[in-house]
Amino acid sequence: MRPVRLALIFLAAIPAALAVTTLLYWAGMRWLEGDPRSVLHSFEWAAETITTTGYGSDSRWDHPLMAAFVALVQFGGVFLVVLVLPVVLFPFLESRFEVRLPRSVPPRLTGHLVIYGYGPAVLTLVDEVERAGVPTVIAEPNESVARRLFESGRRVVHAGLDEGALSEVGLERARALVANAGDEENAAVCLSARQAGFGGDIYALAEEPRHRHPLALAGATAVYTPRHVLGAALAARASARISPRIAGLHELGELEVRELRVQPQSEIVGQPPEGADVVVVGRWRGGSLEAPIDRSLPAAVGEILIAIGPDVPLDLFGRRCGRRGPARRNGPFLVGGYGEVGKKVVELLRDAGESVVVVDRQPLPGVEIVGDIFDAALIERLGVDHAQAVILALDSDSAALFATVITKASAPDVPVIARVNRPENVERLHRAGADFALSISQVAGQLLARRLLGAEAVDVDAQLRLTKEPALRRDWVGQGIGAAARLRATVVAVERAGQLLVSPGVEFRFAADDQVYLCTARGSFSGARLELGAGPSRSDRKSPPAG
């Protein structure tokens, strides 16, 4: 109503201003100038002057007070025109012609997901659940955010908790509620929903770990700290002790797994990603895992190949990929940034027995090196070439991008794993040279989507599994290794008469007594890892589990 009220005030003020100016000019011309004008002539002069369109036949005044009055009216007219357009007219027209934001949802909508508060943590969740056919309603109290969501095609209700948002989103018919505001407001959302009789699941996203217990008492079914989940995902991505690159690889004790980035100088660029006595079981392209790989697609610069084989053939294949030296299987992890995410990364790595060196600008407890991760000289002094990986847990995406470029310039063979705030910046980090980049939106959205959709959810960090099966059970006897294609699996090795045949060729045929080792993709954000990411920190061990 504010633009309308301003417009009404302005319309009422115009006649008053004209009347006052007309009378003052009429009186001034009669008694100060001694050159009387009619009221109509004075009105014409006032209208022309206030609107800055001209002065007719009056263009000179001799009395100082009259000249001052005319100048004042002239400046007032200019100021009025400048003020009216942006302050009164434009807001009024916008309020008349822009589409009004929805204040409620249709009563026929059922089985939907309600999200209170939009932000980075739920970006991926919205896409995931709508892709699975579950409608989403976002209750957003901020008008600019709500309008942006509405214009992008999202189902949004512009209302805050004090405006009865939960009663306007059809909560009684909803599938679940996600509270994604501040911790205090999330507690109010949980309490209000339970007091309104909502018996479904409420998932609250907490900024502070110590608030998990109060949110659970307020009625939340499960409470998650997205930054801790992200820290757990980064640590798992970095350390094979936390999350083995290929589950079940211990069955092939003499084989190892390597993740090899294809460098610009690689000799396999444009060729099939293959090597002698090495099996490429998957590849990462732009943050997405392809497994098994399409062997008709040649290797491209920047992609990461997941290869299995003996130590020496893997080193040879790594050099063909452009790697300058052998892969490091020991040494410290260099963690840049010691905020909430960085602390969780360091905690999990050290709990797994890994060596960690922490770099941060602030001399905080737990920081070994006080300095700027952007300092190339500092990177050189730290001996980053001897690190297993560099984990960037910085606050801003631009900082992570810059640090990635500097790190890769100093140590191109060292993996860089980066934290990202907004999912649209993940691809930018990959182009800058980061081997892996994970956003809060990805991991929080994945975690919540699994709780809401179960097996329908799509993994953002798929992992590989190695299984051993007899060829006879699959009825593969007499067939070649292409028989595994319909299972979307890669044949890594075949055990025959006590001998292990790695990467059997196209001429190979299965025999009745063969034991076949198959590599397939599976999800990894489940079980212990998910619980580890959502669970309490050491300082919050007495809080209830996140669910």
XYZ file of C-alpha atoms in Angstrom:
547
model
C 0.000 0.000 0.000
C 2.965 2.400 0.365
C 3.276 3.316 -3.367
C -0.477 3.952 -3.571
C -0.427 6.134 -0.466
C 2.503 8.159 -1.829
C 0.695 8.651 -5.134
C -2.458 9.887 -3.366
C -0.455 12.323 -1.239
C 1.318 13.618 -4.345
C -1.957 14.100 -6.236
C -3.409 16.039 -3.282
C -0.260 18.176 -2.928
C -0.204 19.380 -6.553
C -3.371 21.559 -6.383
C -2.293 22.948 -3.022
C 1.151 23.865 -4.349
C -0.374 25.512 -7.438
C -2.868 27.490 -5.346
C -0.256 28.774 -2.886
C 2.202 29.657 -5.670
C -0.535 31.404 -7.684
C -1.620 33.609 -4.756
C 1.933 34.501 -3.778
C 2.830 35.460 -7.349
C -0.380 37.496 -7.744
C 0.363 39.382 -4.496
C 4.039 39.880 -5.303
C 3.366 41.305 -8.748
C 0.709 43.694 -7.320
C 2.522 45.054 -4.240
C 6.242 44.402 -4.833
C 6.623 44.859 -8.580
C 3.730 47.313 -8.994
C 2.723 45.480 -12.162
C -0.504 43.637 -11.308
C -1.436 40.331 -12.944
C -4.761 38.601 -13.049
C -5.360 35.463 -11.013
C -5.582 33.445 -14.270
C -2.283 34.862 -15.504
C -0.697 34.113 -12.115
C -2.027 30.544 -12.233
C -0.559 30.092 -15.734
C 2.831 31.339 -14.527
C 2.752 28.999 -11.493
C 1.901 25.968 -13.645
C 4.628 26.751 -16.198
C 7.248 27.340 -13.552
C 6.503 24.307 -11.368
C 6.502 22.004 -14.398
C 9.660 23.753 -15.785
C 7.994 24.257 -19.202
C 8.530 28.056 -19.449
C 7.426 31.493 -18.210
C 5.343 33.044 -21.028
C 5.621 36.823 -21.133
C 7.030 37.165 -17.581
C 10.808 36.785 -17.572
C 12.109 39.725 -15.503
C 11.503 40.911 -11.943
C 13.022 43.961 -10.230
C 12.177 43.525 -6.562
C 14.712 41.352 -4.639
C 12.020 39.476 -2.749
C 10.206 38.723 -5.990
C 13.384 37.487 -7.664
C 14.123 35.248 -4.658
C 10.580 33.901 -4.729
C 10.769 33.104 -8.460
C 14.150 31.377 -8.015
C 12.759 29.334 -5.135
C 9.768 28.195 -7.198
C 12.061 27.310 -10.113
C 14.336 25.119 -7.983
C 11.311 23.600 -6.297
C 9.841 22.664 -9.671
C 13.046 20.957 -10.806
C 13.339 19.114 -7.497
C 9.697 18.042 -7.701
C 10.122 16.509 -11.156
C 13.281 14.643 -10.111
C 11.617 13.416 -6.917
C 8.281 12.381 -8.371
C 9.520 9.945 -10.996
C 11.672 7.555 -8.904
C 9.962 7.964 -5.530
C 6.279 8.166 -6.454
C 5.530 7.363 -10.075
C 7.789 4.353 -10.719
C 6.858 2.483 -7.486
C 3.205 3.208 -8.150
C 3.365 1.808 -11.691
C 5.298 -1.249 -10.477
C 2.716 -1.933 -7.793
C -0.064 -1.670 -10.383
C 1.447 -3.798 -13.129
C 3.771 -6.378 -11.496
C 2.300 -9.787 -10.722
C 1.326 -10.212 -7.110
C 3.151 -12.946 -5.242
C 1.072 -15.953 -4.119
C -0.012 -15.884 -0.480
C -1.296 -19.481 -0.343
C -1.308 -22.774 -2.245
C -4.285 -24.416 -3.983
C -6.287 -26.690 -1.632
C -5.980 -29.583 -4.097
C -2.174 -29.763 -3.602
C -1.234 -32.800 -1.482
C 1.843 -34.881 -0.727
C 4.138 -31.926 -1.279
C 7.370 -30.920 0.451
C 7.324 -27.622 2.343
C 10.590 -25.699 2.654
C 10.622 -22.727 4.992
C 13.428 -20.381 3.931
C 15.303 -20.576 0.641
C 19.098 -20.679 0.443
C 22.164 -22.544 -0.863
C 21.565 -25.576 1.371
C 18.294 -26.474 -0.389
C 19.111 -25.622 -4.020
C 19.890 -29.212 -4.983
C 17.119 -30.616 -2.776
C 14.433 -28.706 -4.693
C 15.716 -30.032 -8.027
C 16.029 -33.584 -6.685
C 12.535 -33.923 -5.259
C 10.823 -32.228 -8.204
C 12.730 -34.506 -10.588
C 11.282 -37.414 -8.593
C 7.770 -36.015 -9.098
C 7.272 -34.585 -5.601
C 5.886 -31.010 -5.697
C 7.694 -28.411 -3.602
C 6.330 -25.307 -1.888
C 8.795 -22.715 -0.623
C 7.638 -20.352 2.115
C 9.884 -17.296 1.795
C 9.419 -14.146 3.927
C 11.891 -12.060 1.892
C 9.968 -10.394 -0.933
C 12.906 -10.020 -3.356
C 13.913 -13.669 -2.924
C 10.290 -14.784 -3.237
C 9.811 -12.767 -6.427
C 12.981 -14.197 -7.958
C 11.793 -17.723 -7.175
C 8.332 -16.983 -8.548
C 9.718 -15.562 -11.791
C 11.952 -18.640 -12.213
C 8.876 -20.900 -12.079
C 9.121 -22.144 -8.482
C 5.999 -22.690 -6.386
C 6.451 -20.070 -3.669
C 4.346 -18.491 -0.933
C 5.441 -15.029 0.169
C 4.800 -15.091 3.904
C 6.739 -15.220 7.137
C 6.047 -17.220 10.255
C 4.315 -14.242 11.896
C 2.070 -13.935 8.824
C 0.789 -17.498 9.143
C 3.069 -19.010 6.504
C 2.603 -22.577 7.779
C -1.179 -22.316 7.551
C -0.942 -21.020 3.969
C 1.272 -23.789 2.535
C -1.103 -26.688 3.158
C 1.113 -28.149 5.876
C -1.577 -30.565 7.030
C -1.441 -32.190 3.575
C 2.358 -32.032 3.200
C 4.755 -34.942 2.980
C 7.446 -33.288 5.131
C 8.768 -29.919 6.291
C 12.334 -28.612 5.934
C 13.275 -25.668 8.194
C 16.070 -23.682 6.547
C 15.995 -20.292 8.303
C 18.252 -19.205 11.167
C 18.501 -21.546 14.134
C 16.181 -19.448 16.339
C 13.565 -19.131 13.612
C 13.901 -22.839 12.794
C 13.001 -23.640 16.410
C 9.908 -21.449 16.101
C 8.990 -23.172 12.830
C 9.262 -26.621 14.432
C 7.207 -25.580 17.465
C 4.537 -23.899 15.338
C 4.224 -26.921 13.055
C 3.834 -29.344 15.969
C 1.364 -27.060 17.739
C -0.681 -26.923 14.527
C -0.971 -30.729 14.665
C 1.552 -31.637 11.947
C 2.694 -35.200 12.598
C 4.990 -35.664 9.611
C 8.767 -35.455 9.443
C 10.464 -32.123 10.146
C 14.095 -31.766 9.056
C 15.949 -28.768 10.471
C 19.233 -27.414 9.108
C 21.318 -25.947 11.935
C 24.120 -23.439 11.639
C 25.602 -24.243 15.056
C 26.165 -27.814 16.307
C 25.197 -26.826 19.865
C 21.706 -25.973 18.604
C 20.955 -29.496 17.425
C 19.580 -30.615 20.787
C 17.252 -27.602 21.279
C 15.916 -28.015 17.739
C 15.211 -31.672 18.417
C 13.351 -30.679 21.585
C 11.381 -28.147 19.544
C 9.977 -30.979 17.451
C 12.469 -31.668 14.658
C 12.569 -35.291 13.523
C 16.223 -34.907 12.515
C 18.696 -32.031 12.697
C 21.617 -31.654 10.313
C 24.553 -29.279 10.222
C 25.249 -28.846 6.488
C 28.752 -27.513 7.027
C 29.684 -30.619 9.018
C 28.177 -32.825 6.342
C 30.259 -30.982 3.749
C 33.386 -31.380 5.887
C 32.731 -35.123 6.168
C 32.269 -35.389 2.400
C 35.528 -33.527 1.698
C 37.454 -35.687 4.168
C 35.977 -38.869 2.694
C 36.838 -37.696 -0.801
C 40.441 -37.050 0.270
C 41.282 -40.095 2.378
C 40.962 -43.705 1.296
C 41.054 -44.656 4.982
C 37.689 -42.953 5.470
C 36.132 -43.968 2.170
C 37.994 -46.511 0.008
C 38.089 -45.528 -3.656
C 36.778 -48.970 -4.589
C 35.019 -50.997 -1.925
C 36.155 -54.614 -1.859
C 39.505 -53.991 -3.561
C 41.213 -55.891 -0.743
C 40.035 -59.055 -2.512
C 42.736 -58.306 -5.086
C 45.640 -57.751 -2.732
C 48.266 -57.221 -5.440
C 46.294 -54.503 -7.289
C 45.974 -50.808 -6.514
C 43.606 -48.054 -7.579
C 44.692 -44.613 -8.831
C 42.796 -41.479 -9.835
C 44.767 -39.898 -12.684
C 44.005 -36.502 -14.217
C 44.578 -36.296 -17.971
C 46.994 -33.369 -18.396
C 47.247 -31.167 -21.534
C 50.584 -32.793 -22.407
C 49.161 -36.322 -22.057
C 49.814 -38.691 -24.955
C 46.412 -40.394 -24.533
C 44.383 -37.252 -25.289
C 42.080 -38.112 -28.183
C 42.767 -41.840 -27.756
C 40.881 -44.608 -25.927
C 41.655 -44.449 -22.158
C 43.502 -47.746 -21.946
C 46.858 -49.009 -20.688
C 48.817 -52.245 -20.580
C 47.865 -54.385 -17.557
C 45.630 -51.519 -16.369
C 41.822 -51.393 -16.324
C 40.036 -48.029 -16.408
C 36.819 -48.673 -14.481
C 35.432 -45.135 -14.421
C 36.141 -41.484 -15.066
C 35.119 -38.164 -13.576
C 34.018 -35.518 -16.036
C 32.909 -32.162 -14.648
C 32.174 -33.654 -11.242
C 30.085 -36.553 -12.606
C 31.212 -40.165 -12.468
C 30.874 -42.332 -15.555
C 31.105 -46.023 -14.694
C 31.516 -48.149 -16.641
C 33.067 -45.843 -19.210
C 32.051 -45.515 -22.823
C 35.239 -46.733 -24.464
C 34.253 -45.170 -27.772
C 34.810 -41.732 -26.193
C 38.488 -40.722 -26.271
C 40.287 -39.321 -23.255
C 39.874 -35.566 -22.806
C 42.047 -33.004 -21.033
C 40.973 -32.469 -17.427
C 39.003 -35.653 -16.868
C 40.067 -38.003 -14.079
C 40.501 -41.671 -14.879
C 39.986 -44.326 -12.187
C 42.418 -47.107 -12.982
C 43.132 -50.474 -11.354
C 46.305 -52.478 -11.830
C 49.710 -53.424 -10.392
C 51.981 -50.657 -9.075
C 54.454 -50.428 -11.965
C 51.912 -50.507 -14.821
C 49.897 -47.843 -12.970
C 52.981 -45.590 -12.739
C 53.596 -46.059 -16.464
C 49.961 -45.291 -17.261
C 50.128 -42.229 -14.998
C 53.058 -40.866 -17.005
C 51.061 -41.430 -20.206
C 48.298 -39.352 -18.623
C 50.827 -36.549 -18.136
C 51.764 -37.142 -14.514
C 55.358 -36.074 -13.859
C 56.161 -38.415 -11.000
C 54.800 -41.443 -9.142
C 51.606 -41.060 -7.122
C 52.036 -40.276 -3.426
C 50.465 -42.840 -1.135
C 51.690 -41.192 2.074
C 52.498 -37.770 3.381
C 50.341 -35.065 4.950
C 47.088 -33.516 3.794
C 47.321 -29.742 3.476
C 44.085 -28.077 4.656
C 43.562 -24.421 3.769
C 40.985 -22.691 5.976
C 40.062 -23.550 9.566
C 36.443 -22.491 9.832
C 33.578 -24.810 10.680
C 34.086 -26.913 7.527
C 37.874 -27.009 7.853
C 37.712 -28.088 11.496
C 35.432 -30.993 10.608
C 37.742 -32.054 7.780
C 40.787 -31.998 10.086
C 38.936 -33.840 12.862
C 37.879 -36.698 10.600
C 41.268 -36.993 8.893
C 43.115 -37.144 12.205
C 40.595 -39.626 13.621
C 41.427 -41.823 10.618
C 45.153 -41.609 11.436
C 46.100 -39.222 8.632
C 48.796 -36.544 8.956
C 47.370 -33.038 8.520
C 48.916 -29.565 8.146
C 46.498 -26.663 8.650
C 47.009 -23.227 7.094
C 44.898 -20.220 8.069
C 45.289 -16.457 8.268
C 44.267 -16.412 11.931
C 46.479 -17.856 14.711
C 43.749 -20.184 15.958
C 44.315 -23.234 18.164
C 44.980 -26.153 15.837
C 46.539 -24.033 13.056
C 50.126 -25.070 12.349
C 50.959 -22.475 9.688
C 49.681 -18.900 10.006
C 49.704 -17.426 6.529
C 47.877 -16.758 3.309
C 47.019 -19.784 1.197
C 47.168 -17.415 -1.814
C 50.895 -16.845 -1.215
C 52.756 -18.865 -3.857
C 55.993 -18.576 -1.851
C 54.260 -20.068 1.190
C 52.909 -22.915 -0.938
C 56.453 -23.646 -2.100
C 57.831 -23.557 1.473
C 55.145 -25.964 2.645
C 56.413 -28.543 0.156
C 53.013 -29.099 -1.360
C 54.599 -31.530 -3.839
C 54.922 -33.972 -0.942
C 51.285 -33.727 0.139
C 48.729 -36.421 -0.611
C 46.161 -33.727 -1.423
C 45.274 -30.094 -0.807
C 41.829 -29.511 0.718
C 40.494 -25.961 0.343
C 37.849 -25.221 2.983
C 37.715 -21.469 2.327
C 34.715 -19.230 2.950
C 34.243 -17.792 -0.541
C 34.130 -19.427 -3.957
C 36.389 -16.755 -5.465
C 39.010 -17.504 -2.808
C 38.796 -21.233 -3.557
C 39.136 -20.529 -7.278
C 42.212 -18.353 -6.787
C 43.846 -20.812 -4.369
C 43.233 -23.674 -6.825
C 45.007 -21.839 -9.626
C 47.998 -21.025 -7.384
C 48.250 -24.567 -6.014
C 48.053 -26.201 -9.439
C 50.713 -23.829 -10.765
C 53.053 -24.958 -7.973
C 52.148 -28.657 -7.871
C 50.102 -29.806 -10.884
C 50.159 -33.470 -9.820
C 48.758 -32.932 -6.313
C 44.978 -33.434 -6.096
C 42.970 -30.355 -5.072
C 39.638 -30.894 -3.299
C 37.627 -27.713 -2.822
C 34.606 -26.600 -0.822
C 32.089 -24.589 -2.869
C 29.207 -22.480 -1.584
C 27.042 -22.240 -4.697
C 26.589 -25.276 -6.984
C 26.892 -23.200 -10.172
C 30.548 -22.562 -9.234
C 31.465 -26.260 -9.135
C 32.187 -26.353 -12.867
C 34.321 -23.192 -12.580
C 36.473 -24.888 -9.936
C 36.903 -27.907 -12.196
C 38.006 -25.693 -15.075
C 40.498 -23.978 -12.752
C 42.113 -27.370 -12.078
C 40.357 -28.685 -8.967
C 40.100 -32.454 -9.041
C 36.936 -32.477 -6.956
C 34.599 -29.719 -5.796
C 31.641 -30.193 -3.479
C 29.028 -27.645 -2.435
C 26.843 -27.405 0.656
C 23.881 -27.553 -1.691
C 25.035 -30.874 -3.133
C 25.712 -32.705 0.107
C 22.786 -31.265 2.095
C 20.431 -31.794 -0.815
C 21.669 -35.344 -1.283
C 21.310 -36.147 2.396
C 17.760 -34.777 2.629
C 16.717 -36.292 -0.685
C 17.762 -39.727 0.565
C 15.667 -39.286 3.695
C 12.687 -38.105 1.649
C 12.956 -40.279 -1.455
C 15.036 -43.269 -0.416
C 16.431 -45.182 -3.392
C 14.931 -42.640 -5.804
C 17.625 -40.104 -4.897
C 20.607 -39.632 -7.196
C 24.096 -39.772 -5.671
C 26.344 -36.742 -6.009
C 29.468 -38.694 -5.042
C 29.067 -42.176 -6.394
C 31.590 -44.815 -5.384
C 32.727 -48.036 -7.013
C 32.328 -51.546 -5.668
C 34.325 -54.648 -6.549
C 32.485 -57.968 -6.430
C 33.584 -61.523 -7.146
C 31.253 -63.850 -9.018
C 31.641 -67.246 -10.716
C 31.329 -67.128 -14.499
C 29.155 -70.240 -14.410
C 26.471 -68.501 -12.325
C 26.125 -65.757 -14.923
C 26.058 -68.304 -17.735
C 29.065 -66.600 -19.341
C 30.970 -69.772 -20.208
C 32.341 -69.470 -23.753
C 31.533 -65.717 -23.961
C 33.923 -62.778 -24.032
C 34.314 -59.955 -21.500
C 31.599 -57.983 -23.324
C 29.084 -60.211 -21.540
C 29.422 -57.900 -18.512
C 28.218 -54.878 -20.491
C 24.536 -55.587 -19.900
C 25.232 -55.460 -16.138
C 26.867 -52.036 -16.544
C 30.012 -53.523 -15.070
C 33.704 -53.652 -15.968
C 35.686 -56.898 -15.824
C 38.798 -56.045 -13.797
C 40.378 -59.483 -13.525
C 39.652 -63.168 -13.827
C 40.974 -65.805 -11.434
C 41.686 -69.060 -13.297
C 43.480 -72.089 -11.879
C 45.057 -69.980 -9.112
C 46.318 -67.360 -11.565
C 45.005 -63.784 -11.691
C 44.505 -62.436 -15.212
C 44.308 -58.628 -15.120
C 42.543 -56.831 -17.976
C 41.854 -59.859 -20.177
C 41.786 -58.984 -23.877
C 38.983 -59.144 -26.413
C 40.003 -62.642 -27.425
C 39.462 -63.934 -23.878
C 36.612 -66.447 -23.270
C 35.181 -67.391 -19.877
C 35.616 -70.944 -18.588
C 33.401 -72.844 -16.147
C 35.797 -72.545 -13.180
C 36.578 -68.836 -13.649
C 36.019 -66.375 -10.810
C 35.259 -62.930 -12.237
C 36.028 -59.629 -10.475
C 33.457 -56.999 -11.547
C 33.514 -53.256 -10.829
C 30.171 -51.438 -10.637
C 29.014 -48.049 -9.362
C 27.146 -47.672 -6.098
C 26.103 -44.830 -3.766
C 28.435 -43.707 -1.000
C 26.443 -41.087 0.959
C 24.818 -43.684 3.175
C 25.490 -45.795 6.228
C 28.394 -44.821 8.436
C 29.585 -41.956 6.233
C 26.242 -40.194 6.276
C 25.874 -40.684 10.006
C 29.425 -39.450 10.464
C 28.666 -36.299 8.511
C 25.402 -35.529 10.287
C 26.490 -36.582 13.722
C 27.583 -34.330 16.561
C 31.060 -32.945 16.891
C 33.310 -33.839 19.776
C 32.066 -30.807 21.667
C 28.473 -31.968 21.257
C 28.631 -35.691 21.953
C 25.689 -35.641 24.363
C 23.237 -34.285 21.803
C 20.745 -36.718 20.288
C 21.653 -38.290 16.962
C 20.614 -36.557 13.776
C 18.481 -39.463 12.659
